[in-house]
């Protein structure tokens, strides 16, 4: 006993990744009861109602856009992309943390990922759904979006495979599909758990259909685990490729401020940064509302904060390199981009971005900040704002003053751009509210497995 | 068991996972082949103890990936060189470096689809109906129950001997599973 106290195992020194009082039965009941308890909490209805109202705002904005055309937005000739692509990149980036947590941390055997991977994956899926709206909506003729699909059309025109925009269509399409598959495969055993626990006949039938007759057979588990592991191995390079290709949309262009080789790694780091910030934004209120502190522990928050700090430093390096290369290039247009960011009419966005993404997040070095859920929640919101500003600076601020001063112009977002953006946040939150009420937000079978691993670790 | 519903197999429930793995190994040693085990999470070494050596999953996923990659590259080649040769700034029609991103994405897509569909197909899912679902105790397999199962079609299956064999493994209970 004395030796145990002198040399506590690493997990107990840094706080447990799961409350040691849980057992197979109680974790199953705890997580499945959130879904299966009849009667929905008032807070859920309020949250879902407010989000759903915003979905209506989104549909209204889309209806106006379709009826009156792209002219309802504030775009003009040098600034052909602004809120639309800013929001597309912002949403896609948020999605990336879900894949990172579920796939990369699985391959790295970071078992603390277990209790956060399910809703991080759901977040990915919903963020990708919001992101996918923008490339469709920003088309002048959105009804012809299917021209992107290579199919033998009577007009004989095919997509141009040498363009990054078509790469993006394949990348985001694959990413959305694979995220959905990965999420669904992860859900199958838990759907079977819900089928077996459900007391309501309709619930049992619906979960039963979705579980496809999963019966926890050891032979099935073996194939399941192999498939899941290999899917994680496939999702890992996929997630890196998606944001790399998103960055090619810019880097392959000649606009000053876009044509830089640092973009792919810098975009991927930014995606991880914003995604982890969004996971914290969602996880902190959820664990408080549903009493999940024993499953999503302070150790999880601490680990996520550290990943965020690291990604933030890589992003800071990206900003530094952008500034250095614009000076070192000796190119007057590249140099002007940087000056325009620092002193131009949109300078407040660049300075706000530096404060939100670089200066304030340095607080994460402090253990006290990392162990305070409220501080982390506020920081995560600041980083979400900062990462949105980053994309705005890269896209709209680079475009508004390109090569010829005679073509310079200012861009101001209109009401319909704001309403569409806020509407997509409503869509994202509505889907999340439905998800936490209808599906297990924590992977039940992986937590059971974690209990066994923790027990083994203690007995060693 | 009654005459109208023949036996599908025999199920034994164990108290914990270590006993289940041990019992699975002894079942294999005793010569039973049409066996399965049920646990609420993937148990390391359980399928191996039952005699399942490897799965075809890696091969299925590899083939899916190769197929996806070939399909993606040939689509781009055929469209850009044969069907719709379009001169953009004098670039070669077969600009292979520009075809790599899409080829990569279709490779991942093919492998992932093969992985998921292959896993379901090899596991025989969806299976909406299964005799085990009629066993009331079996719903613990998705909570905290650990089960070993020997199917009646096993060549060595004999109701009396199997029941005795399972009892000797010290389970919590041995249950007859009727064919439903």
PDB file of C-alpha atoms in Angstrom, chain A residues 4 11 69 89 92 104 243 375 408 434 443 456:
ATOM      1  CA  UNK A   4       1.273   2.581  -4.196  1.00  0.00           C
ATOM      2  CA  UNK A  11      -3.655   8.216 -14.496  1.00  0.00           C
ATOM      3  CA  UNK A  69     -30.025  36.190 -56.654  1.00  0.00           C
ATOM      4  CA  UNK A  89     -13.875  27.172 -44.512  1.00  0.00           C
ATOM      5  CA  UNK A  92     -15.163  22.615 -42.493  1.00  0.00           C
ATOM      6  CA  UNK A 104      -5.892  10.092 -34.934  1.00  0.00           C
ATOM      7  CA  UNK A 243      -8.102  21.045 -45.517  1.00  0.00           C
ATOM      8  CA  UNK A 375     -12.348  30.011 -18.348  1.00  0.00           C
ATOM      9  CA  UNK A 408     -10.021  48.301 -55.458  1.00  0.00           C
ATOM     10  CA  UNK A 434     -31.694  16.269 -31.707  1.00  0.00           C
ATOM     11  CA  UNK A 443     -19.800   5.742 -26.874  1.00  0.00           C
ATOM     12  CA  UNK A 456      -6.015  -3.865 -15.570  1.00  0.00           C
TER      13      UNK A 456
END
